[in-house]
Amino acid sequence: MENSEITILLVDDEPDILEFLGYNLGREGYKVLKAKNGQKALNLIKQHRPHLVILDVMMPVMDGMETCLEIRKNPDIADTLIIFLTARGEDYSQIAGFEAGADDYITKPIIPKVFVSRVQALLRRLKEVPKNTSIITLKGFTIDKSRYIVIKDDQEISLVRMEFELLLFLVSQNGKVVSRDKIFDNVWGEDVIVGDRTIDVHIRRIREKLGISSIKTVKGIGYKFWEG
Amino acid sequence: MENSEITILLVDDEPDILEFLGYNLGREGYKVLKAKNGQKALNLIKQHRPHLVILDVMMPVMDGMETCLEIRKNPDIADTLIIFLTARGEDYSQIAGFEAGADDYITKPIIPKVFVSRVQALLRRLKEVPKNTSIITLKGFTIDKSRYIVIKDDQEISLVRMEFELLLFLVSQNGKVVSRDKIFDNVWGEDVIVGDRTIDVHIRRIREKLGISSIKTVKGIGYKFWEG
DNA sequence: ATAATGGTTAAATAATCGTTAACTTATTAG
DNA sequence: CTAATAAGTTAACGATTATTTAACCATTAT
C-alpha cells in the first residue's frame, strides 16, 4: 500500500499542533484529516475510515481516552490504529491509554523525525503486500501464476490456459533454447499427440499478446524465451 | 489467541534485566525465552519462531540494531515483532531503530506496568480473531459481512446466503484463480456433493447483481474475483 | 396450510479454446 | 538457383466448458 492511500486523522484542540503534525505527515505523502475534539473525530472516522487516529489525551468536549473507548466499542471502526499524545512523564496515564486500547503512545514535546518514525513503524504492517508465492518477475514483464495474467507496461494481459502453460515452460528454462519435442513432452505430456503446427499457433498467439520479441525462434532447434 | 500461546524472546546481556522482564511477562502468562546476545537470539528465533523479540540495543557480539536487520533480512522470520530497549533521551537513536525495522521502542528505566502495557498493545492485534472484519472495501464496492449486503454506487444489493458465501470466498483469495474443486471444498465443504452446474448458476446470479465483470472466468481453470 | 424464498438440477444454448489443415513465407542445402 | 525443409499465418471446425433458463424440491415465513 502506498502512503498516499493511507489516511491519518489528527485530533487535538490546539490548531498549532494540528498544523505541525499535519505538515510532517503530509510531507510523507499521507492523506491527513483534522478534528478539534473527540466528538467531531468520531463522525469523521465513521465517514472516512482513516487507518490511523492520533489523539491528544487532553481535549474539551470529549477527551482522547473517551474517544478511544468509543472507537473500540464500535465494531465497524474498532480496528482503527490509535496513537495517544500526552505530556512527558505521565507514566501512569500511559497504562490507562493502553488499557483503553491504544496502539502507541507518544509524549510531548514532539520531535518531528521521531514522531514520523513511530507512525511509520505502526503503519508498516499495513503496507505489507500480501505474500504472493507465485509471481515471476522478468525483465519486460511480470507473470502472475495464480491469477493467470501477465503484466506488461502496467497492462494486464490475460492468456488462455495453453498459452499460459507454454509461456510458463519456456520461462522456466530461463533463456535456454528448447526443442519442440521437449515442449511437447513437458507442456502436453508424453502420451498426447498433436500436429506439429499446434505449437506454432500458440507461439503466434503469445507473440501477438506479449510482443513479437517475447519468444525467439532458433530455426531447426526450437524456441527460447527472450532475454536481454 | 491466548497469552500462553504467545512466545516472547528477551535479548539482553545483563542477566538482571532478563530476569526482571521475564518475571513481568511470565506473570501475564506469556511464554518467555531468553538470549544473552544477538547471535544466540537469531538461532532461537529460527528454532522457536517467537511472536515478539525484545532487543537491548547495547549488546556485545551482535548488537540490537544488527540483530534487527538480520531478522528483517530473513524472509522466514521477517514478520516477527520487534521492540528495542534503550537508555532514556536518545531520541535520534529511536529513528535509527525504527528505520532498522523496529515496531516499538521502550526507554529505560523500565516501569513494569508501562512495559507490560506496551507489549500488550503491540500483541493485541495478533490475538484478534482473523475473521472479525465485518466490512470489506473493494475497488468497486463494499461488502458488509454482518448484514449480508453489498453496497455498489450507494445502492444496497442483497445477496442470498450461498451467493454471499461464494462471493466472500472468491474475494478472500484476492484475485487468485480458484478451481471449481477448491470452491466446492471451501464453500460447500468436502463432504457435500452437488452437481457441477451449481456453481455456475450462483456465479450467474452474483454477476447479475454486481455486474458481469465482478467475477472473471478462466476457462478450464476456474473463477477469480475481478481486480482492476 | 399456503405462500415465498433459496438452493439445486437438468437440459438447452452459447462461447471459447485447442487443434487442424491448407497455404505462405523464410531458411538452408545441394 | 532451385528444391527441400522448417516455421509462420490464417481461418475454420468441433469438442469441451461455461452460461442461461426454467423447473423442482425443501425450507422457512406468513
PDB file of N, CA and C (backbone and C1' of nucleotides) in Angstrom, chain D residues 1-18:
ATOM      1  P    DC D   1      19.952 -16.548 -58.063  1.00  0.00           P
ATOM      2  O5'  DC D   1      19.407 -17.714 -58.983  1.00  0.00           O
ATOM      3  C5'  DC D   1      20.062 -18.259 -60.110  1.00  0.00           C
ATOM      4  C4'  DC D   1      19.458 -19.603 -60.282  1.00  0.00           C
ATOM      5  C3'  DC D   1      17.988 -19.667 -59.957  1.00  0.00           C
ATOM      6  O3'  DC D   1      17.373 -20.635 -60.819  1.00  0.00           O
ATOM      7  C1'  DC D   1      19.181 -21.003 -58.396  1.00  0.00           C
ATOM      8  P    DT D   2      15.813 -20.870 -60.784  1.00  0.00           P
ATOM      9  O5'  DT D   2      15.752 -22.202 -59.930  1.00  0.00           O
ATOM     10  C5'  DT D   2      16.532 -23.334 -60.353  1.00  0.00           C
ATOM     11  C4'  DT D   2      16.249 -24.500 -59.417  1.00  0.00           C
ATOM     12  C3'  DT D   2      14.780 -24.627 -59.015  1.00  0.00           C
ATOM     13  O3'  DT D   2      14.410 -26.008 -59.138  1.00  0.00           O
ATOM     14  C1'  DT D   2      16.158 -24.464 -57.078  1.00  0.00           C
ATOM     15  P    DA D   3      12.998 -26.512 -58.731  1.00  0.00           P
ATOM     16  O5'  DA D   3      13.384 -27.429 -57.493  1.00  0.00           O
ATOM     17  C5'  DA D   3      14.504 -28.307 -57.596  1.00  0.00           C
ATOM     18  C4'  DA D   3      14.736 -28.958 -56.250  1.00  0.00           C
ATOM     19  C3'  DA D   3      13.474 -29.524 -55.604  1.00  0.00           C
ATOM     20  O3'  DA D   3      13.813 -30.771 -55.002  1.00  0.00           O
ATOM     21  C1'  DA D   3      14.409 -27.863 -54.188  1.00  0.00           C
ATOM     22  P    DA D   4      12.781 -31.631 -54.259  1.00  0.00           P
ATOM     23  O5'  DA D   4      13.168 -31.326 -52.743  1.00  0.00           O
ATOM     24  C5'  DA D   4      14.520 -31.483 -52.319  1.00  0.00           C
ATOM     25  C4'  DA D   4      14.645 -31.041 -50.867  1.00  0.00           C
ATOM     26  C3'  DA D   4      13.533 -31.572 -49.962  1.00  0.00           C
ATOM     27  O3'  DA D   4      14.136 -32.054 -48.763  1.00  0.00           O
ATOM     28  C1'  DA D   4      13.674 -29.227 -49.759  1.00  0.00           C
ATOM     29  P    DT D   5      13.280 -32.861 -47.690  1.00  0.00           P
ATOM     30  O5'  DT D   5      13.305 -31.865 -46.454  1.00  0.00           O
ATOM     31  C5'  DT D   5      14.532 -31.222 -46.076  1.00  0.00           C
ATOM     32  C4'  DT D   5      14.220 -30.051 -45.183  1.00  0.00           C
ATOM     33  C3'  DT D   5      13.165 -30.342 -44.102  1.00  0.00           C
ATOM     34  O3'  DT D   5      13.747 -30.071 -42.843  1.00  0.00           O
ATOM     35  C1'  DT D   5      12.738 -28.267 -45.156  1.00  0.00           C
ATOM     36  P    DA D   6      12.945 -30.329 -41.508  1.00  0.00           P
ATOM     37  O5'  DA D   6      12.636 -28.826 -41.074  1.00  0.00           O
ATOM     38  C5'  DA D   6      13.708 -27.902 -40.933  1.00  0.00           C
ATOM     39  C4'  DA D   6      13.137 -26.562 -40.535  1.00  0.00           C
ATOM     40  C3'  DA D   6      12.090 -26.654 -39.413  1.00  0.00           C
ATOM     41  O3'  DA D   6      12.402 -25.671 -38.425  1.00  0.00           O
ATOM     42  C1'  DA D   6      11.163 -25.518 -41.282  1.00  0.00           C
ATOM     43  P    DA D   7      11.509 -25.522 -37.152  1.00  0.00           P
ATOM     44  O5'  DA D   7      10.686 -24.223 -37.538  1.00  0.00           O
ATOM     45  C5'  DA D   7      11.385 -23.005 -37.787  1.00  0.00           C
ATOM     46  C4'  DA D   7      10.413 -21.963 -38.271  1.00  0.00           C
ATOM     47  C3'  DA D   7       9.286 -21.642 -37.275  1.00  0.00           C
ATOM     48  O3'  DA D   7       9.247 -20.238 -37.124  1.00  0.00           O
ATOM     49  C1'  DA D   7       8.399 -22.085 -39.429  1.00  0.00           C
ATOM     50  P    DG D   8       8.171 -19.569 -36.266  1.00  0.00           P
ATOM     51  O5'  DG D   8       7.207 -19.043 -37.409  1.00  0.00           O
ATOM     52  C5'  DG D   8       7.666 -18.022 -38.277  1.00  0.00           C
ATOM     53  C4'  DG D   8       6.510 -17.448 -39.081  1.00  0.00           C
ATOM     54  C3'  DG D   8       5.328 -16.952 -38.232  1.00  0.00           C
ATOM     55  O3'  DG D   8       4.934 -15.679 -38.745  1.00  0.00           O
ATOM     56  C1'  DG D   8       4.580 -18.581 -39.781  1.00  0.00           C
ATOM     57  P    DT D   9       3.793 -14.903 -38.115  1.00  0.00           P
ATOM     58  O5'  DT D   9       2.530 -15.372 -38.957  1.00  0.00           O
ATOM     59  C5'  DT D   9       2.494 -15.079 -40.360  1.00  0.00           C
ATOM     60  C4'  DT D   9       1.189 -15.556 -40.948  1.00  0.00           C
ATOM     61  C3'  DT D   9      -0.065 -15.107 -40.184  1.00  0.00           C
ATOM     62  O3'  DT D   9      -0.789 -14.255 -41.049  1.00  0.00           O
ATOM     63  C1'  DT D   9      -0.185 -17.420 -40.827  1.00  0.00           C
ATOM     64  P    DT D  10      -1.971 -13.389 -40.501  1.00  0.00           P
ATOM     65  O5'  DT D  10      -3.228 -14.276 -40.884  1.00  0.00           O
ATOM     66  C5'  DT D  10      -3.375 -14.721 -42.245  1.00  0.00           C
ATOM     67  C4'  DT D  10      -4.443 -15.785 -42.315  1.00  0.00           C
ATOM     68  C3'  DT D  10      -5.676 -15.487 -41.450  1.00  0.00           C
ATOM     69  O3'  DT D  10      -6.730 -15.122 -42.322  1.00  0.00           O
ATOM     70  C1'  DT D  10      -4.999 -17.795 -41.337  1.00  0.00           C
ATOM     71  P    DA D  11      -8.082 -14.579 -41.770  1.00  0.00           P
ATOM     72  O5'  DA D  11      -8.971 -15.879 -41.926  1.00  0.00           O
ATOM     73  C5'  DA D  11      -8.805 -16.701 -43.078  1.00  0.00           C
ATOM     74  C4'  DA D  11      -9.488 -18.031 -42.837  1.00  0.00           C
ATOM     75  C3'  DA D  11     -10.850 -17.909 -42.130  1.00  0.00           C
ATOM     76  O3'  DA D  11     -11.767 -18.755 -42.807  1.00  0.00           O
ATOM     77  C1'  DA D  11      -9.463 -19.402 -40.940  1.00  0.00           C
ATOM     78  P    DA D  12     -13.297 -18.705 -42.502  1.00  0.00           P
ATOM     79  O5'  DA D  12     -13.550 -20.211 -42.068  1.00  0.00           O
ATOM     80  C5'  DA D  12     -12.869 -21.244 -42.778  1.00  0.00           C
ATOM     81  C4'  DA D  12     -12.889 -22.493 -41.935  1.00  0.00           C
ATOM     82  C3'  DA D  12     -14.224 -22.722 -41.214  1.00  0.00           C
ATOM     83  O3'  DA D  12     -14.584 -24.068 -41.415  1.00  0.00           O
ATOM     84  C1'  DA D  12     -12.441 -22.840 -39.671  1.00  0.00           C
ATOM     85  P    DC D  13     -16.019 -24.550 -41.142  1.00  0.00           P
ATOM     86  O5'  DC D  13     -15.774 -25.837 -40.255  1.00  0.00           O
ATOM     87  C5'  DC D  13     -14.680 -26.711 -40.565  1.00  0.00           C
ATOM     88  C4'  DC D  13     -14.347 -27.489 -39.320  1.00  0.00           C
ATOM     89  C3'  DC D  13     -15.580 -27.951 -38.550  1.00  0.00           C
ATOM     90  O3'  DC D  13     -15.489 -29.353 -38.410  1.00  0.00           O
ATOM     91  C1'  DC D  13     -14.030 -26.878 -37.098  1.00  0.00           C
ATOM     92  P    DG D  14     -16.720 -30.197 -38.066  1.00  0.00           P
ATOM     93  O5'  DG D  14     -16.378 -30.643 -36.589  1.00  0.00           O
ATOM     94  C5'  DG D  14     -15.075 -31.099 -36.276  1.00  0.00           C
ATOM     95  C4'  DG D  14     -14.902 -31.066 -34.777  1.00  0.00           C
ATOM     96  C3'  DG D  14     -16.143 -31.512 -33.995  1.00  0.00           C
ATOM     97  O3'  DG D  14     -15.660 -32.236 -32.880  1.00  0.00           O
ATOM     98  C1'  DG D  14     -15.525 -29.371 -33.292  1.00  0.00           C
ATOM     99  P    DA D  15     -16.487 -33.442 -32.339  1.00  0.00           P
ATOM    100  O5'  DA D  15     -15.784 -33.663 -30.925  1.00  0.00           O
ATOM    101  C5'  DA D  15     -14.379 -33.452 -30.813  1.00  0.00           C
ATOM    102  C4'  DA D  15     -14.073 -32.666 -29.552  1.00  0.00           C
ATOM    103  C3'  DA D  15     -14.854 -33.123 -28.322  1.00  0.00           C
ATOM    104  O3'  DA D  15     -13.934 -33.284 -27.266  1.00  0.00           O
ATOM    105  C1'  DA D  15     -15.128 -30.778 -28.633  1.00  0.00           C
ATOM    106  P    DT D  16     -14.376 -33.979 -25.928  1.00  0.00           P
ATOM    107  O5'  DT D  16     -14.203 -32.796 -24.883  1.00  0.00           O
ATOM    108  C5'  DT D  16     -13.089 -31.912 -25.012  1.00  0.00           C
ATOM    109  C4'  DT D  16     -13.415 -30.584 -24.397  1.00  0.00           C
ATOM    110  C3'  DT D  16     -14.014 -30.660 -22.985  1.00  0.00           C
ATOM    111  O3'  DT D  16     -13.119 -29.981 -22.136  1.00  0.00           O
ATOM    112  C1'  DT D  16     -15.154 -29.064 -24.328  1.00  0.00           C
ATOM    113  P    DT D  17     -13.222 -30.043 -20.559  1.00  0.00           P
ATOM    114  O5'  DT D  17     -13.924 -28.646 -20.285  1.00  0.00           O
ATOM    115  C5'  DT D  17     -13.381 -27.471 -20.877  1.00  0.00           C
ATOM    116  C4'  DT D  17     -14.337 -26.318 -20.654  1.00  0.00           C
ATOM    117  C3'  DT D  17     -15.009 -26.334 -19.272  1.00  0.00           C
ATOM    118  O3'  DT D  17     -14.723 -25.102 -18.661  1.00  0.00           O
ATOM    119  C1'  DT D  17     -16.606 -25.973 -20.987  1.00  0.00           C
ATOM    120  P    DA D  18     -15.372 -24.609 -17.323  1.00  0.00           P
ATOM    121  O5'  DA D  18     -16.468 -23.616 -17.900  1.00  0.00           O
ATOM    122  C5'  DA D  18     -16.045 -22.473 -18.622  1.00  0.00           C
ATOM    123  C4'  DA D  18     -17.246 -21.654 -19.027  1.00  0.00           C
ATOM    124  C3'  DA D  18     -18.103 -21.163 -17.853  1.00  0.00           C
ATOM    125  O3'  DA D  18     -18.360 -19.783 -18.088  1.00  0.00           O
ATOM    126  C1'  DA D  18     -19.446 -22.322 -19.417  1.00  0.00           C
TER     127       DA D  18
END
